[in-house]
């Protein structure tokens, strides 16, 4: 009863001392046997395959969009450079086309940078959401294990102490809600304490996005993509510009790998790839089906690329390899170039053998010479 209520009732009676209340304790919600069974069913039947697929598709579309706008920007910059070179060669003034393109590119480049940064942030947000979902599966499993352990301990103590201790033991049991909150807070802290490189640069989806962006930004003859250790600054900010795309300290191995992976042919099948997967360590790319057929069910195999000592294992496939959308785009461009060349060929030239060359690598042989039928 409060002092205020006492004053109303007693008037001028003697003062009554207040009793200190005990510290607040959150209500305990121990899980019953049936609740634990339901929780176990949730753990075993819970699936996030659809969510995972949607996240992966969203990241792929973001990468494709960024690649498309950088392709357009690079193509128009090359066109402007061509107009400038012709003008300087002739010694004439700027044409209206050059002035118009120059003005357009000044605005377009700013919009491309803005979309690139917002898309990169969206990719990191999607990776964060997926990590949170994966952590929740571990949290539910740990919650079930904790509740089951407490239930076993409670039964043992009840058997030892006899009847009459049920109420005391249940009040001493931890709250499932509070336990869930603590486990979730611990997972969030562990993820937050990871560096940006650990969270994103080592993530296959982010690596695929980064490669698509760099391939479109730098072009066929551009510098190689820097090592993942240089994708973020010391304070965790992403590096999304071409300033350090080809640092002078890139070693010869990086340059050599960049030239090797430019081939659109799989080292295993020797055919143009349809579903290319790239190893995050040695950067070599293979047709997925051929690579899975090459890898043993147990143990490791050496990278089939000549001169590479990297080891592959089927058990680490999802961790070490990522779908290379940049290579898919490169193959598409090569096929388009082949189709365009075929359309422009004269009838006389069509009988010869023509190859599309992509930085020294052949895409596919041209048409075979026609054979004349012998008159019998």
Short mmCIF file of C-alpha atoms in Angstrom, two decimals:
data_model
loop_
_atom_site.label_atom_id
_atom_site.label_comp_id
_atom_site.label_asym_id
_atom_site.label_seq_id
_atom_site.Cartn_x
_atom_site.Cartn_y
_atom_site.Cartn_z
CA UNK A 1 0.00 0.00 0.00
CA UNK A 2 1.46 3.37 -1.00
CA UNK A 3 2.13 6.30 1.32
CA UNK A 4 -0.37 8.33 -0.66
CA UNK A 5 -3.12 5.80 0.00
CA UNK A 6 -2.22 5.63 3.71
CA UNK A 7 -2.56 9.39 4.05
CA UNK A 8 -6.04 9.27 2.56
CA UNK A 9 -7.14 6.56 4.96
CA UNK A 10 -5.42 7.43 8.21
CA UNK A 11 -5.43 11.19 8.20
CA UNK A 12 -3.16 12.25 11.07
CA UNK A 13 -2.15 8.75 12.19
CA UNK A 14 1.41 7.71 12.83
CA UNK A 15 3.76 7.57 9.84
CA UNK A 16 4.18 4.18 8.26
CA UNK A 17 7.60 3.13 6.95
CA UNK A 18 7.81 1.92 3.35
CA UNK A 19 9.10 -1.56 2.59
CA UNK A 20 11.77 -1.83 -0.14
CA UNK A 21 10.56 -3.93 -3.03
CA UNK A 22 12.78 -6.73 -4.33
CA UNK A 23 14.62 -6.25 -7.61
CA UNK A 24 12.55 -6.91 -10.70
CA UNK A 25 12.87 -10.36 -12.17
CA UNK A 26 11.48 -11.06 -15.63
CA UNK A 27 8.84 -13.77 -15.70
CA UNK A 28 10.26 -17.21 -16.37
CA UNK A 29 8.76 -19.09 -19.29
CA UNK A 30 10.18 -22.61 -19.17
CA UNK A 31 9.25 -24.69 -22.19
CA UNK A 32 7.01 -27.66 -21.60
CA UNK A 33 7.73 -31.04 -23.17
CA UNK A 34 5.19 -30.30 -25.88
CA UNK A 35 6.70 -26.85 -26.55
CA UNK A 36 10.18 -28.34 -26.88
CA UNK A 37 8.83 -30.93 -29.29
CA UNK A 38 7.25 -28.19 -31.41
CA UNK A 39 10.51 -26.24 -31.37
CA UNK A 40 12.41 -29.31 -32.54
CA UNK A 41 9.89 -29.81 -35.35
CA UNK A 42 10.38 -26.19 -36.40
CA UNK A 43 14.15 -26.65 -36.53
CA UNK A 44 13.91 -29.82 -38.63
CA UNK A 45 11.21 -28.63 -41.04
CA UNK A 46 12.20 -24.99 -41.34
CA UNK A 47 13.58 -24.16 -44.78
CA UNK A 48 14.87 -20.93 -46.28
CA UNK A 49 15.73 -22.25 -49.73
CA UNK A 50 13.29 -19.89 -51.45
CA UNK A 51 14.62 -16.92 -49.50
CA UNK A 52 18.21 -17.89 -50.32
CA UNK A 53 17.33 -18.19 -54.00
CA UNK A 54 15.67 -14.78 -54.01
CA UNK A 55 18.69 -13.17 -52.33
CA UNK A 56 21.09 -14.74 -54.84
CA UNK A 57 18.91 -13.66 -57.76
CA UNK A 58 18.66 -10.11 -56.40
CA UNK A 59 22.45 -9.91 -56.10
CA UNK A 60 22.83 -11.26 -59.64
CA UNK A 61 20.41 -8.67 -61.03
CA UNK A 62 22.16 -5.86 -59.17
CA UNK A 63 25.49 -6.96 -60.62
CA UNK A 64 24.04 -7.25 -64.11
CA UNK A 65 22.53 -3.76 -63.89
CA UNK A 66 25.80 -2.22 -62.70
CA UNK A 67 27.65 -4.04 -65.46
CA UNK A 68 25.24 -2.75 -68.11
CA UNK A 69 25.50 0.90 -67.12
CA UNK A 70 29.29 0.74 -66.92
CA UNK A 71 29.40 -0.92 -70.34
CA UNK A 72 27.39 1.98 -71.75
CA UNK A 73 29.59 4.54 -70.00
CA UNK A 74 32.80 2.94 -71.24
CA UNK A 75 31.47 2.62 -74.80
CA UNK A 76 30.46 6.27 -74.92
CA UNK A 77 33.79 7.38 -73.45
CA UNK A 78 35.54 5.41 -76.16
CA UNK A 79 33.34 7.07 -78.78
CA UNK A 80 34.21 10.50 -77.38
CA UNK A 81 37.91 9.65 -77.40
CA UNK A 82 37.57 8.61 -81.06
CA UNK A 83 35.93 11.90 -82.02
CA UNK A 84 38.62 13.83 -80.16
CA UNK A 85 41.42 11.89 -81.88
CA UNK A 86 39.96 12.56 -85.33
CA UNK A 87 39.52 16.26 -84.55
CA UNK A 88 43.09 16.63 -83.32
CA UNK A 89 44.37 14.78 -86.35
CA UNK A 90 42.54 17.16 -88.69
CA UNK A 91 43.21 20.23 -86.54
CA UNK A 92 39.56 21.32 -86.54
CA UNK A 93 37.25 22.66 -83.84
CA UNK A 94 34.88 20.53 -81.79
CA UNK A 95 31.86 19.33 -83.70
CA UNK A 96 28.32 19.55 -82.35
CA UNK A 97 28.28 15.79 -81.87
CA UNK A 98 31.42 15.91 -79.75
CA UNK A 99 30.13 18.79 -77.64
CA UNK A 100 26.77 17.09 -77.13
CA UNK A 101 28.39 13.77 -76.16
CA UNK A 102 30.83 15.52 -73.84
CA UNK A 103 28.00 17.32 -72.04
CA UNK A 104 25.96 14.14 -71.77
CA UNK A 105 28.86 12.11 -70.34
CA UNK A 106 29.54 14.68 -67.62
CA UNK A 107 26.03 14.10 -66.26
CA UNK A 108 25.83 10.40 -67.07
CA UNK A 109 29.06 9.57 -65.24
CA UNK A 110 27.71 11.10 -62.03
CA UNK A 111 24.52 9.07 -62.30
CA UNK A 112 26.50 5.88 -62.95
CA UNK A 113 28.63 6.46 -59.84
CA UNK A 114 25.52 7.09 -57.75
CA UNK A 115 23.82 3.92 -58.96
CA UNK A 116 27.02 1.91 -58.49
CA UNK A 117 27.41 2.92 -54.85
CA UNK A 118 23.74 2.37 -54.04
CA UNK A 119 23.79 -1.06 -55.73
CA UNK A 120 26.95 -2.07 -53.88
CA UNK A 121 25.34 -1.09 -50.58
CA UNK A 122 22.22 -3.07 -51.50
CA UNK A 123 24.38 -6.14 -52.15
CA UNK A 124 25.99 -5.81 -48.71
CA UNK A 125 22.55 -5.39 -47.10
CA UNK A 126 21.33 -8.57 -48.78
CA UNK A 127 24.38 -10.45 -47.54
CA UNK A 128 23.69 -9.14 -44.02
CA UNK A 129 20.06 -10.29 -44.16
CA UNK A 130 21.07 -13.74 -45.31
CA UNK A 131 23.68 -14.02 -42.57
CA UNK A 132 21.02 -13.05 -40.02
CA UNK A 133 18.70 -15.75 -41.33
CA UNK A 134 21.45 -18.36 -41.14
CA UNK A 135 22.26 -17.29 -37.57
CA UNK A 136 18.63 -17.72 -36.54
CA UNK A 137 18.81 -21.40 -37.46
CA UNK A 138 21.77 -21.79 -35.09
CA UNK A 139 19.97 -19.78 -32.40
CA UNK A 140 16.90 -22.02 -32.51
CA UNK A 141 19.08 -25.11 -32.27
CA UNK A 142 20.98 -23.71 -29.28
CA UNK A 143 17.72 -22.63 -27.64
CA UNK A 144 16.35 -26.15 -27.96
CA UNK A 145 19.55 -27.66 -26.55
CA UNK A 146 19.48 -25.23 -23.60
CA UNK A 147 15.82 -25.92 -22.81
CA UNK A 148 16.33 -29.68 -23.08
CA UNK A 149 19.37 -29.57 -20.78
CA UNK A 150 17.44 -27.56 -18.18
CA UNK A 151 14.50 -29.96 -18.37
CA UNK A 152 16.78 -32.94 -17.78
CA UNK A 153 18.45 -31.21 -14.84
CA UNK A 154 15.06 -30.30 -13.39
CA UNK A 155 13.82 -33.87 -13.57
CA UNK A 156 16.97 -35.16 -11.92
CA UNK A 157 16.68 -32.68 -9.04
CA UNK A 158 12.99 -33.47 -8.58
CA UNK A 159 13.78 -37.16 -8.37
CA UNK A 160 16.45 -36.47 -5.75
CA UNK A 161 14.43 -34.02 -3.62
CA UNK A 162 11.01 -35.61 -4.04
CA UNK A 163 7.65 -33.93 -4.52
CA UNK A 164 6.99 -30.34 -3.50
CA UNK A 165 9.86 -28.73 -5.37
CA UNK A 166 8.07 -28.35 -8.72
CA UNK A 167 7.11 -24.72 -8.23
CA UNK A 168 10.52 -23.65 -6.98
CA UNK A 169 12.36 -25.40 -9.81
CA UNK A 170 10.10 -23.97 -12.51
CA UNK A 171 10.59 -20.44 -11.21
CA UNK A 172 14.35 -21.03 -11.30
CA UNK A 173 14.22 -22.11 -14.94
CA UNK A 174 15.42 -19.56 -17.49
CA UNK A 175 12.95 -17.80 -19.74
CA UNK A 176 12.92 -19.10 -23.31
CA UNK A 177 12.22 -15.59 -24.56
CA UNK A 178 15.12 -14.07 -22.63
CA UNK A 179 17.43 -16.88 -23.72
CA UNK A 180 16.46 -16.29 -27.37
CA UNK A 181 17.17 -12.56 -27.02
CA UNK A 182 20.57 -13.20 -25.44
CA UNK A 183 21.57 -15.71 -28.11
CA UNK A 184 20.49 -13.34 -30.86
CA UNK A 185 22.38 -10.41 -29.31
CA UNK A 186 25.51 -12.57 -29.10
CA UNK A 187 25.25 -13.55 -32.78
CA UNK A 188 24.75 -9.93 -33.81
CA UNK A 189 27.80 -8.88 -31.80
CA UNK A 190 29.93 -11.61 -33.38
CA UNK A 191 28.88 -10.54 -36.88
CA UNK A 192 29.36 -6.83 -36.17
CA UNK A 193 32.86 -7.43 -34.82
CA UNK A 194 33.92 -9.03 -38.11
CA UNK A 195 35.83 -6.82 -40.52
CA UNK A 196 34.31 -5.72 -43.83
CA UNK A 197 36.71 -8.05 -45.62
CA UNK A 198 35.52 -11.02 -43.56
CA UNK A 199 31.85 -10.19 -44.07
CA UNK A 200 31.90 -9.28 -47.75
CA UNK A 201 35.22 -9.68 -49.55
CA UNK A 202 35.31 -13.39 -48.68
CA UNK A 203 31.66 -13.83 -49.71
CA UNK A 204 31.21 -15.50 -53.10
CA UNK A 205 28.18 -13.40 -54.07
CA UNK A 206 30.02 -10.17 -53.33
CA UNK A 207 33.08 -11.41 -55.22
CA UNK A 208 30.88 -12.13 -58.24
CA UNK A 209 29.30 -8.67 -58.06
CA UNK A 210 32.71 -7.03 -57.74
CA UNK A 211 34.08 -8.90 -60.74
CA UNK A 212 31.11 -7.97 -62.96
CA UNK A 213 31.51 -4.30 -62.01
CA UNK A 214 35.28 -4.28 -62.62
CA UNK A 215 35.01 -6.16 -65.92
CA UNK A 216 32.48 -3.65 -67.26
CA UNK A 217 34.34 -0.63 -65.87
CA UNK A 218 37.86 -1.61 -66.99
CA UNK A 219 36.97 -3.30 -70.27
CA UNK A 220 38.73 -6.10 -72.13
CA UNK A 221 42.18 -4.49 -72.00
CA UNK A 222 41.88 -2.97 -68.54
CA UNK A 223 43.98 -3.81 -65.47
CA UNK A 224 43.18 -6.92 -63.42
CA UNK A 225 40.81 -6.84 -60.48
CA UNK A 226 42.79 -6.08 -57.29
CA UNK A 227 43.09 -8.67 -54.56
CA UNK A 228 40.14 -8.90 -52.15
CA UNK A 229 42.31 -7.43 -49.39
CA UNK A 230 42.11 -4.07 -51.20
CA UNK A 231 38.35 -3.97 -51.72
CA UNK A 232 37.75 -2.05 -48.48
CA UNK A 233 39.54 0.74 -46.68
CA UNK A 234 40.82 0.44 -43.12
CA UNK A 235 37.57 1.89 -41.76
CA UNK A 236 35.45 -0.57 -43.76
CA UNK A 237 34.41 1.70 -46.64
CA UNK A 238 34.09 0.00 -50.06
CA UNK A 239 36.48 0.96 -52.84
CA UNK A 240 34.28 1.36 -55.92
CA UNK A 241 36.27 3.46 -58.36
CA UNK A 242 38.86 2.81 -61.01
CA UNK A 243 41.63 4.73 -59.28
CA UNK A 244 43.17 1.64 -57.73
CA UNK A 245 41.87 -0.89 -60.23
CA UNK A 246 45.38 -1.61 -61.39
CA UNK A 247 47.85 -0.52 -58.76
CA UNK A 248 51.48 -0.44 -59.69
CA UNK A 249 52.25 -2.99 -56.99
CA UNK A 250 50.20 -5.72 -58.69
CA UNK A 251 52.60 -8.61 -58.96
CA UNK A 252 53.32 -10.64 -62.08
CA UNK A 253 51.16 -13.53 -60.85
CA UNK A 254 48.05 -11.31 -60.77
CA UNK A 255 48.71 -10.11 -64.31
CA UNK A 256 49.39 -13.63 -65.55
CA UNK A 257 46.18 -14.95 -64.00
CA UNK A 258 44.19 -12.10 -65.53
CA UNK A 259 45.48 -13.06 -68.97
CA UNK A 260 44.76 -16.74 -68.45
CA UNK A 261 41.17 -16.31 -67.28
CA UNK A 262 40.37 -14.18 -70.32
CA UNK A 263 39.94 -17.40 -72.29
CA UNK A 264 36.28 -18.29 -72.66
CA UNK A 265 37.14 -21.98 -73.11
CA UNK A 266 37.04 -24.34 -70.14
CA UNK A 267 40.47 -25.90 -69.44
CA UNK A 268 38.72 -29.26 -68.93
CA UNK A 269 36.37 -29.42 -71.92
CA UNK A 270 38.30 -27.02 -74.20
CA UNK A 271 34.88 -25.68 -75.23
CA UNK A 272 33.26 -22.28 -74.62
CA UNK A 273 31.72 -22.28 -71.16
CA UNK A 274 27.99 -22.03 -70.49
CA UNK A 275 27.97 -22.09 -66.67
CA UNK A 276 31.40 -20.76 -65.62
CA UNK A 277 32.53 -21.03 -62.00
CA UNK A 278 35.68 -19.29 -60.77
CA UNK A 279 37.90 -20.27 -57.86
CA UNK A 280 38.30 -17.42 -55.40
CA UNK A 281 41.92 -18.35 -54.60
CA UNK A 282 43.64 -18.99 -57.94
CA UNK A 283 41.04 -17.11 -60.07
CA UNK A 284 40.82 -19.89 -62.68
CA UNK A 285 37.45 -20.53 -64.31
CA UNK A 286 35.83 -23.81 -65.36
CA UNK A 287 32.55 -25.21 -66.63
CA UNK A 288 30.63 -26.20 -63.48
CA UNK A 289 29.49 -29.64 -64.67
CA UNK A 290 33.00 -30.54 -65.90
CA UNK A 291 34.57 -29.35 -62.66
CA UNK A 292 32.19 -31.40 -60.49
CA UNK A 293 32.93 -34.44 -62.63
CA UNK A 294 36.66 -33.80 -62.23
CA UNK A 295 36.58 -33.47 -58.43
CA UNK A 296 36.74 -36.74 -56.44
CA UNK A 297 34.02 -37.56 -53.93
CA UNK A 298 36.65 -37.49 -51.16
CA UNK A 299 40.03 -35.86 -50.84
CA UNK A 300 41.55 -33.13 -52.99
CA UNK A 301 42.67 -32.61 -56.58
CA UNK A 302 45.10 -30.12 -58.03
CA UNK A 303 43.78 -27.29 -60.18
CA UNK A 304 43.63 -28.61 -63.76
CA UNK A 305 44.99 -25.33 -65.12
CA UNK A 306 48.57 -25.92 -66.22
CA UNK A 307 51.13 -24.54 -63.79
CA UNK A 308 48.68 -23.96 -60.92
CA UNK A 309 49.34 -25.67 -57.57
CA UNK A 310 46.01 -24.75 -55.93
CA UNK A 311 44.10 -27.71 -54.44
CA UNK A 312 40.37 -28.22 -54.97
CA UNK A 313 37.96 -30.28 -52.86
CA UNK A 314 34.33 -31.14 -53.51
CA UNK A 315 33.53 -30.52 -49.83
CA UNK A 316 34.68 -26.88 -50.21
CA UNK A 317 33.05 -26.26 -53.59
CA UNK A 318 30.37 -23.82 -52.38
CA UNK A 319 32.95 -21.92 -50.35
CA UNK A 320 35.81 -21.80 -52.87
CA UNK A 321 33.88 -21.28 -56.14
CA UNK A 322 31.36 -18.69 -57.28
CA UNK A 323 29.27 -18.34 -60.46
CA UNK A 324 31.24 -15.97 -62.69
CA UNK A 325 28.69 -13.61 -64.24
CA UNK A 326 31.51 -11.47 -65.62
CA UNK A 327 32.66 -14.42 -67.71
CA UNK A 328 29.08 -15.02 -68.85
CA UNK A 329 28.95 -11.43 -70.10
CA UNK A 330 32.33 -11.83 -71.79
CA UNK A 331 31.15 -14.96 -73.61
CA UNK A 332 27.98 -13.16 -74.67
CA UNK A 333 29.98 -10.27 -76.11
CA UNK A 334 32.25 -12.67 -77.98
CA UNK A 335 29.26 -14.46 -79.49
CA UNK A 336 27.70 -11.16 -80.52
CA UNK A 337 30.97 -10.15 -82.17
CA UNK A 338 31.04 -13.48 -83.99
CA UNK A 339 27.46 -13.02 -85.19
CA UNK A 340 28.17 -9.47 -86.33
CA UNK A 341 31.24 -10.59 -88.23
CA UNK A 342 29.29 -13.38 -89.92
CA UNK A 343 26.66 -10.89 -91.07
CA UNK A 344 29.29 -8.61 -92.61
CA UNK A 345 31.17 -11.33 -94.44
CA UNK A 346 31.02 -11.32 -98.22
CA UNK A 347 29.99 -14.44 -100.06
CA UNK A 348 33.55 -14.96 -101.26
CA UNK A 349 34.96 -14.60 -97.75
CA UNK A 350 32.37 -16.96 -96.29
CA UNK A 351 34.21 -19.94 -97.78
CA UNK A 352 37.33 -19.21 -95.74
CA UNK A 353 38.01 -19.97 -92.13
CA UNK A 354 37.54 -17.02 -89.80
CA UNK A 355 38.16 -16.98 -86.10
CA UNK A 356 37.02 -14.48 -83.51
CA UNK A 357 40.00 -13.55 -81.38
CA UNK A 358 39.46 -12.28 -77.82
CA UNK A 359 42.79 -10.99 -76.55
CA UNK A 360 44.67 -13.82 -78.18
CA UNK A 361 42.07 -16.54 -77.49
CA UNK A 362 39.97 -18.14 -80.23
CA UNK A 363 36.23 -18.32 -79.65
CA UNK A 364 35.19 -20.75 -82.36
CA UNK A 365 36.19 -21.72 -85.81
CA UNK A 366 34.44 -20.11 -88.72
CA UNK A 367 32.70 -21.86 -91.53
CA UNK A 368 34.46 -24.78 -93.07
CA UNK A 369 35.29 -24.61 -96.77
CA UNK A 370 32.57 -25.98 -98.99
CA UNK A 371 33.30 -29.26 -100.66
CA UNK A 372 32.55 -29.54 -104.34
CA UNK A 373 30.66 -32.63 -105.32
CA UNK A 374 32.39 -34.86 -107.84
CA UNK A 375 30.46 -35.71 -110.94
CA UNK A 376 30.19 -39.44 -111.22
#
